[in-house]
Short mmCIF file of C-alpha atoms and ligand atoms in Angstrom, two decimals:
data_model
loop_
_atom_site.label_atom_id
_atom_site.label_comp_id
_atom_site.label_asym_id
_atom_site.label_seq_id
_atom_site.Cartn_x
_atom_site.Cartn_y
_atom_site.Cartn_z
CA UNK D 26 0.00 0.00 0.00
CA UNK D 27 1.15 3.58 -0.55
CA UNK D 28 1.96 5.86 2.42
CA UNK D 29 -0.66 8.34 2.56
CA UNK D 30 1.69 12.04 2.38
CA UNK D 31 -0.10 14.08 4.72
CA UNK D 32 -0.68 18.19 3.91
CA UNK D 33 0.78 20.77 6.42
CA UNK D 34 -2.17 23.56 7.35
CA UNK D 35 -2.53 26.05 5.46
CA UNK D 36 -2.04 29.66 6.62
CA UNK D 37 -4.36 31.35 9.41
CA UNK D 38 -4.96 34.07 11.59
CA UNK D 39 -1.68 36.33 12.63
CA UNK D 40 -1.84 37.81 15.80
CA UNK D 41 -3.12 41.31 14.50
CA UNK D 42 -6.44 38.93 13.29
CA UNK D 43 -7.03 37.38 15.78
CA UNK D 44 -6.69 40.69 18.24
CA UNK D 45 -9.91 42.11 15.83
CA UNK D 46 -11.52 38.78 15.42
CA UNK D 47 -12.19 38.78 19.39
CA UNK D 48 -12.58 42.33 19.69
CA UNK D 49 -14.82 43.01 17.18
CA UNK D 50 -16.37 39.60 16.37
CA UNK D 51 -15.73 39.57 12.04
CA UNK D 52 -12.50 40.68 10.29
CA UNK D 53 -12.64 41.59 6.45
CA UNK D 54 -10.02 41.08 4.26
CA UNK D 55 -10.03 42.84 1.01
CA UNK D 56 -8.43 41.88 -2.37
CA UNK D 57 -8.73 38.21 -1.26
CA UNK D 58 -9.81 36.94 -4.79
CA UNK D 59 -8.58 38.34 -8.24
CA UNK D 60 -11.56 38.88 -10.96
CA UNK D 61 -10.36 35.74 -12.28
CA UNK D 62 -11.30 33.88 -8.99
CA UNK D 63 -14.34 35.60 -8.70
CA UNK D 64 -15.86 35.18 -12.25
CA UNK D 65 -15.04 31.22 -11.60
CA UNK D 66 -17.24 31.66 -8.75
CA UNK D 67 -19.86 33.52 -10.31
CA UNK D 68 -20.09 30.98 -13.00
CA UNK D 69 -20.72 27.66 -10.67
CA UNK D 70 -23.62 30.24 -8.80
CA UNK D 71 -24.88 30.60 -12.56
CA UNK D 72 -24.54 26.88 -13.33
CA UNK D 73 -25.99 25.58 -9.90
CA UNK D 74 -28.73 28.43 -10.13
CA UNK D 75 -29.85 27.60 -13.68
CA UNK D 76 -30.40 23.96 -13.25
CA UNK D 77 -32.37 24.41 -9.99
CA UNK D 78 -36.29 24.61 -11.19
CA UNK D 79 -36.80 26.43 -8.11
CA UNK D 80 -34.48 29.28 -9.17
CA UNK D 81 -36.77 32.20 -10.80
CA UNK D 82 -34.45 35.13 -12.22
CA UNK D 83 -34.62 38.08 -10.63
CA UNK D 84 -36.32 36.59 -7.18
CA UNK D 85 -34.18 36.06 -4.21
CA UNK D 86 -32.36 32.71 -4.46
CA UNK D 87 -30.72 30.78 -1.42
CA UNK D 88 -28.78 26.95 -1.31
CA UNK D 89 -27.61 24.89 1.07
CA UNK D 90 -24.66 22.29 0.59
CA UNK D 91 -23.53 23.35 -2.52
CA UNK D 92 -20.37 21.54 -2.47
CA UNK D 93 -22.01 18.56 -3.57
CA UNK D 94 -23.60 20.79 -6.19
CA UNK D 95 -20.01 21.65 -8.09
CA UNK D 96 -16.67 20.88 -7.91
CA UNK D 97 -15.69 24.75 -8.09
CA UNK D 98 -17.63 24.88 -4.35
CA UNK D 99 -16.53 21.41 -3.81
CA UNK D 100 -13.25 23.13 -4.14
CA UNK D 101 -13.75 25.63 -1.20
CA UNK D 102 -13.84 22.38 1.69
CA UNK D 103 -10.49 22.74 1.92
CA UNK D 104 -9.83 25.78 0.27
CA UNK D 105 -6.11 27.24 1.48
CA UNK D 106 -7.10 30.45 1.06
CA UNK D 107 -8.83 29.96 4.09
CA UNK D 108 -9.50 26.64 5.48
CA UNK D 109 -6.16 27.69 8.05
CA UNK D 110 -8.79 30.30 10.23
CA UNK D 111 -10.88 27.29 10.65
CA UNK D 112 -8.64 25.13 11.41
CA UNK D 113 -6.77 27.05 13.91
CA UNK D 114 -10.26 26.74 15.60
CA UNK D 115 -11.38 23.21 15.20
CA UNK D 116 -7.95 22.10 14.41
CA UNK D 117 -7.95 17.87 14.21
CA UNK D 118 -11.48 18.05 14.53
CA UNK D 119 -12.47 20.53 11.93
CA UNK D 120 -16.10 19.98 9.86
CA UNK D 121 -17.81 21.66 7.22
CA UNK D 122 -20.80 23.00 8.93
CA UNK D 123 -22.65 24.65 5.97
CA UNK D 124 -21.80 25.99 2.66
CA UNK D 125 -24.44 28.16 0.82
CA UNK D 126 -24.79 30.78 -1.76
CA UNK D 127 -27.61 33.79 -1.69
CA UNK D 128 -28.37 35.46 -4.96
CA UNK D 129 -30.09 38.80 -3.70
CA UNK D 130 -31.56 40.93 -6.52
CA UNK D 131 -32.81 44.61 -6.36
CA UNK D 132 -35.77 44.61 -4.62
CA UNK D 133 -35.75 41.63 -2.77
CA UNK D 134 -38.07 40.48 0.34
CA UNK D 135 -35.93 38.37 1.48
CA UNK D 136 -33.75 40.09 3.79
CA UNK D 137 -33.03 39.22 7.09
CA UNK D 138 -33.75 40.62 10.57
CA UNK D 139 -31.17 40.62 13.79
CA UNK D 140 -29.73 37.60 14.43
CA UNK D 141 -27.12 35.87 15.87
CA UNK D 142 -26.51 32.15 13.94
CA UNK D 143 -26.49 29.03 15.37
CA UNK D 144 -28.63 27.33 18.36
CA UNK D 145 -31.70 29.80 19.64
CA UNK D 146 -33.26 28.94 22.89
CA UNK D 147 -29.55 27.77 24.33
CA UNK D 148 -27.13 29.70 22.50
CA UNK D 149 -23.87 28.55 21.43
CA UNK D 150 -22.35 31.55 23.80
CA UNK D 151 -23.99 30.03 26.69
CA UNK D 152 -21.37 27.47 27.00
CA UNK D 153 -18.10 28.49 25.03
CA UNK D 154 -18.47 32.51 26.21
CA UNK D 155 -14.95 33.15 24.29
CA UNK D 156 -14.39 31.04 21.31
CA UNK D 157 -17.21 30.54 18.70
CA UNK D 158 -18.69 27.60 17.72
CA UNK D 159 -19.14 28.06 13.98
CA UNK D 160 -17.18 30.09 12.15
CA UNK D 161 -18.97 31.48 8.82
CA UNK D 162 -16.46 32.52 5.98
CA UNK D 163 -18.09 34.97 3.23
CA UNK D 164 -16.64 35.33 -0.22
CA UNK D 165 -18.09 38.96 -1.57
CA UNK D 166 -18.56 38.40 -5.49
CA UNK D 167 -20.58 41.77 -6.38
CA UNK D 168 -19.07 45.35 -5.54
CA UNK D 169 -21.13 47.12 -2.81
CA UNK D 170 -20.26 50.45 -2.75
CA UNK D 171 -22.75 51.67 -0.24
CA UNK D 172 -25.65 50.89 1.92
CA UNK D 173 -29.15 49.36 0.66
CA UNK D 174 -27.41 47.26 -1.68
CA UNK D 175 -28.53 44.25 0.57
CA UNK D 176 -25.50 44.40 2.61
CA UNK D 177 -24.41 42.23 5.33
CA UNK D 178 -24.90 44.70 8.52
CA UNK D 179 -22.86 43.44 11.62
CA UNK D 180 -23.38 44.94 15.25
CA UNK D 181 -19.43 45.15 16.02
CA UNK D 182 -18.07 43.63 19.18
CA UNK D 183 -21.51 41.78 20.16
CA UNK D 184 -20.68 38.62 19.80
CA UNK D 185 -21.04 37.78 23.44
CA UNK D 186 -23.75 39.89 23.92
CA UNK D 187 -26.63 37.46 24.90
CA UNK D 188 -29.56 39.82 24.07
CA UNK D 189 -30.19 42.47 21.51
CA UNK D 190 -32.93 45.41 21.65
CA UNK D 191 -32.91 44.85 17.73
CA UNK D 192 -33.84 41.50 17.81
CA UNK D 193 -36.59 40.36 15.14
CA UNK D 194 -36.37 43.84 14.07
CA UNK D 195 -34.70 45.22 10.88
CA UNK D 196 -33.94 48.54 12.93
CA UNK D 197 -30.41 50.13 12.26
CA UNK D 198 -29.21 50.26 15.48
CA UNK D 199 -25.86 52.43 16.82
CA UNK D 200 -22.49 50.79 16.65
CA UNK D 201 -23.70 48.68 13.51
CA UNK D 202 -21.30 48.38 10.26
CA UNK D 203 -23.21 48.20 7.22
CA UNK D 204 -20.27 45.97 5.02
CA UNK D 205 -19.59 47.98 2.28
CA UNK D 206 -17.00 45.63 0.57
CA UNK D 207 -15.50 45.74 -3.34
CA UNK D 208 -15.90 42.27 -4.87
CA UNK D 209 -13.13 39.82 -3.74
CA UNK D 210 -13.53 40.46 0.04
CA UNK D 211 -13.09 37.79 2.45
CA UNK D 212 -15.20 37.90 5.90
CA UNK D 213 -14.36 36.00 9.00
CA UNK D 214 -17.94 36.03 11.42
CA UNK D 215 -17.61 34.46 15.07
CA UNK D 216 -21.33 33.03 14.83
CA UNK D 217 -22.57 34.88 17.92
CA UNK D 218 -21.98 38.08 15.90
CA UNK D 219 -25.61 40.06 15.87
CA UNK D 220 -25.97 40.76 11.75
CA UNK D 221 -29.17 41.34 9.40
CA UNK D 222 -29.07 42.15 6.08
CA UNK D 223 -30.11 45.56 4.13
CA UNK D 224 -32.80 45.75 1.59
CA UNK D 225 -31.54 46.22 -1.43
CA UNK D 226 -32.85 49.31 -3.17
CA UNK D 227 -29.86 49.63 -6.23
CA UNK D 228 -30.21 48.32 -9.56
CA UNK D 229 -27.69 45.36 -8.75
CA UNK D 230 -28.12 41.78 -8.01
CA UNK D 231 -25.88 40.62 -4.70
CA UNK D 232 -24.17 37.58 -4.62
CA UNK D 233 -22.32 35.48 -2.37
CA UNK D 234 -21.16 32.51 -0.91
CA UNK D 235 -20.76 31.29 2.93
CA UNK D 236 -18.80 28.18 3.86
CA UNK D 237 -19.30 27.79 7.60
CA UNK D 238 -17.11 25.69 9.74
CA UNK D 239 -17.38 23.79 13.35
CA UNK D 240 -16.16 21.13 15.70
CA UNK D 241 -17.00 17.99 14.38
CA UNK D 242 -19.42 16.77 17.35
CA UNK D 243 -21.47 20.10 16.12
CA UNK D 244 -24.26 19.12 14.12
CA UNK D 245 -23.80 19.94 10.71
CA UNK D 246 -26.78 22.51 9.34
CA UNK D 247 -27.61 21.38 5.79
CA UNK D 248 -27.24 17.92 5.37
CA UNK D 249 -28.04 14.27 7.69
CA UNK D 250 -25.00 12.93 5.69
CA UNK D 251 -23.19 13.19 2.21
CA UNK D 252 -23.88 10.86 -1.05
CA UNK D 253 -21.03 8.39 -0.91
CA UNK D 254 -20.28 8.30 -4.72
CA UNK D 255 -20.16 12.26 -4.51
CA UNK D 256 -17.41 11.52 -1.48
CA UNK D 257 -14.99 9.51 -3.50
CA UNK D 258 -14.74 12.25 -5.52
CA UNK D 259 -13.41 14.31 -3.33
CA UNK D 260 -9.54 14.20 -2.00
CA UNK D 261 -8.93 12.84 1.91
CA UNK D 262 -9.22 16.28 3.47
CA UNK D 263 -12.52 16.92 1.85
CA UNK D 264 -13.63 13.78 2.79
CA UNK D 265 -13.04 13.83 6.43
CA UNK D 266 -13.86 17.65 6.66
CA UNK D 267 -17.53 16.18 5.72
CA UNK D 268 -17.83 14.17 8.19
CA UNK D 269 -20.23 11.33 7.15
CA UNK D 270 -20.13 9.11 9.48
CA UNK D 271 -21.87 6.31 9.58
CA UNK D 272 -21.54 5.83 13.80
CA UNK D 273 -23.08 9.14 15.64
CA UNK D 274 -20.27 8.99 17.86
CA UNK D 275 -17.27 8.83 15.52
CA UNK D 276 -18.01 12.75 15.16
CA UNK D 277 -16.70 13.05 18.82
CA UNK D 278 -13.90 10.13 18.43
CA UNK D 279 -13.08 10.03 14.46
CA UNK D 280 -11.68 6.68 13.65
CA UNK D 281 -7.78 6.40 13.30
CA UNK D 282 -7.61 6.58 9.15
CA UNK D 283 -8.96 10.38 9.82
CA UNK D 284 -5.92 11.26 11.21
CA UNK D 285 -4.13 13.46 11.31
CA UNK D 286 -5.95 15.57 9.21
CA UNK D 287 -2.89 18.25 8.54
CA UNK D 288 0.06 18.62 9.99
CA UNK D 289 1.11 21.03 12.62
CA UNK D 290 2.51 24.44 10.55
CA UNK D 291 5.37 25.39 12.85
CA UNK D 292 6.79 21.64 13.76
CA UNK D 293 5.46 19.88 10.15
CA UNK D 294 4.31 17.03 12.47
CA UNK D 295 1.35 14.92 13.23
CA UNK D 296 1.55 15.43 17.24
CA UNK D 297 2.05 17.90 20.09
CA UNK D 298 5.35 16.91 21.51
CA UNK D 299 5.71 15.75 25.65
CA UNK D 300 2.44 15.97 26.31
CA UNK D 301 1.73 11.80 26.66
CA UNK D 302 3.53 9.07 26.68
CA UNK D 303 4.75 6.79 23.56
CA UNK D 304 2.00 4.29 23.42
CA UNK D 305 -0.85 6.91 23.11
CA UNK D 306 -2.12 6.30 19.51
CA UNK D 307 -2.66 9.09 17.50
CA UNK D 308 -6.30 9.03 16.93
CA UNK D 309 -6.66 8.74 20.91
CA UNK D 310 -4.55 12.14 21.69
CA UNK D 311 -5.50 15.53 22.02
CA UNK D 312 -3.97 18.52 19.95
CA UNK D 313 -3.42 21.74 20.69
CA UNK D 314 -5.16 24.51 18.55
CA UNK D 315 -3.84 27.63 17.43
CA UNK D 316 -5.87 29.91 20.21
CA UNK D 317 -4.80 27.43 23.01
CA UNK D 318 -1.28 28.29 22.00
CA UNK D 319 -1.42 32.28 21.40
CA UNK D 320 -3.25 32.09 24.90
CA UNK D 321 -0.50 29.76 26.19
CA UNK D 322 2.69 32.09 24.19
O1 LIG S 17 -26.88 37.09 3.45
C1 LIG S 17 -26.32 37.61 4.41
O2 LIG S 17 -25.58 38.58 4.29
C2 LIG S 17 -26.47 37.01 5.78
C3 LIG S 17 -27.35 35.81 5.79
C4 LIG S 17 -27.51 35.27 7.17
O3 LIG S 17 -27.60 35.96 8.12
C5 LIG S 17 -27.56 33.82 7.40
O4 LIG S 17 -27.59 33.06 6.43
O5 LIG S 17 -27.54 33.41 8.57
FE1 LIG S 18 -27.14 34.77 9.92
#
């Protein structure tokens, strides 16, 4: 059999990142994608739109788990552009939580209210106060220049804010940042992060794409499991970044073959080193992620 040669992580947050991640709850990184990039993008939202017969041109247009829809999403699992930030999360126990694109065209309904994602009457923040537990990636593909353009509108620095006067409401409230974001931007949302969405009163249709990320034990929000024959399409860190498991529990305890699932960036290796002794296997040990070790530097 051939060894399996496992991948090193790919790039994360630097210190300055994560500094504005936790103080304000989102960090936006411009010029992230080249017009290349984001025409490819553009194109599979055109390709998965069109051959959906509930997609109706110029109506608001949402959909869930569109990695299994085409390999140009199936693409973004693992996507080193930024699979890192998630990683230096969730690290060895990183899954795809939910990938989705919204097509949002002038006048649309559809917008959205305050929120915070995730879990309602028991909120993720309830039990892990610091550190989110979803992390929602959003790849800007239209230019939006100003407000009403059906903007994403964050309340900065409220992500562990429990309640929200807004709430239900589509009020603009004080400290809010309505994201007004070229094409090509990058967003980084800690889940608890209050947010709604602007109507959009231009002449332009918004569109975009979220890949959302969480510990594997987290349920996953748009599918039970993956189609298996769709799966062996995909290469091993896709795969076990899915997590389809077959056994409930295995998204708690992986099984061995699932690890690691990259190697450590700074030591290139599959392990933290002194931490047990020799015959702990590696599927039954405990690794460090990146914010245990800024926390611990
Ligand atoms: O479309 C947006 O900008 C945000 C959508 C949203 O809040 C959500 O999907 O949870
Ligand atoms: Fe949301």
């Amino acid at each position: 059999m051939e060894k399996t040669t496992y991948r090193v992580s790919p790039p994360g947050f630097s210190e300055e990142q994560w500094e504005t991640f936790n103080r304000d709850g989102i960090i936006i990184i411009e010029n992230a994608l080249s017009d290349v990039e984001v025409d490819e993008y553009l194109q599979a939202i055109e390709r998965v739109s069109s051959a959906d017969e509930k997609y109706r041109e110029g109506q608001h247009y949402g959909r869930g788990n569109i990695v299994e829809q085409d390999t140009v999403f199936a693409g973004l699992i693992d996507h080193p552009r930024h699979v890192g930030f998630a990683y230096d999360l969730y690290g060895e126990l990183l899954k795809l939580h939910q990938s989705q694109i919204f097509v949002r065209p002038p006048g649309e309904k559809n917008y959205n209210i305050w929120h915070p994602d995730g879990a309602r009457a028991l909120p993720y923040g309830v039990f892990s106060p610091e550190l989110p537990l979803q992390i929602k990636i959003g790849y800007w593909l239209t230019d939006l220049p100003h407000d009403k353009m059906g903007n994403l509108v964050v309340l900065l620095g409220s992500h562990r804010k429990q309640y929200m006067d807004g709430y239900d409401t589509h009020e603009s409230t004080p400290g809010e940042k309505i994201l007004c974001v070229p094409k090509g931007t990058i967003t980084l949302m800690h889940s608890s992060i209050w947010h709604r969405v602007e109507p959009n009163e231009s002449n332009v249709t918004r569109r975009n794409i979220f890949i959302a990320y969480c510990p594997a034990w987290l349920t996953p929000a748009d599918r039970f499991q993956s189609d298996p024959q769709w799966l062996e399409t995909l290469n091993r860190e896709q795969r076990i970044i899915m997590r389809s498991y077959n056994q409930p529990y295995h998204n708690a305890k992986p099984p061995a073959k699932d690890f690691p699932l990259f190697l450590d960036r700074e030591t290139n290796s599959d392990r933290d080193e002194g931490v047990y002794l020799n015959h702990v296997e590696l599927h039954r040990r405990k690794r460090k992620t990146m914010h245990e070790k800024m926390a611990q530097a």
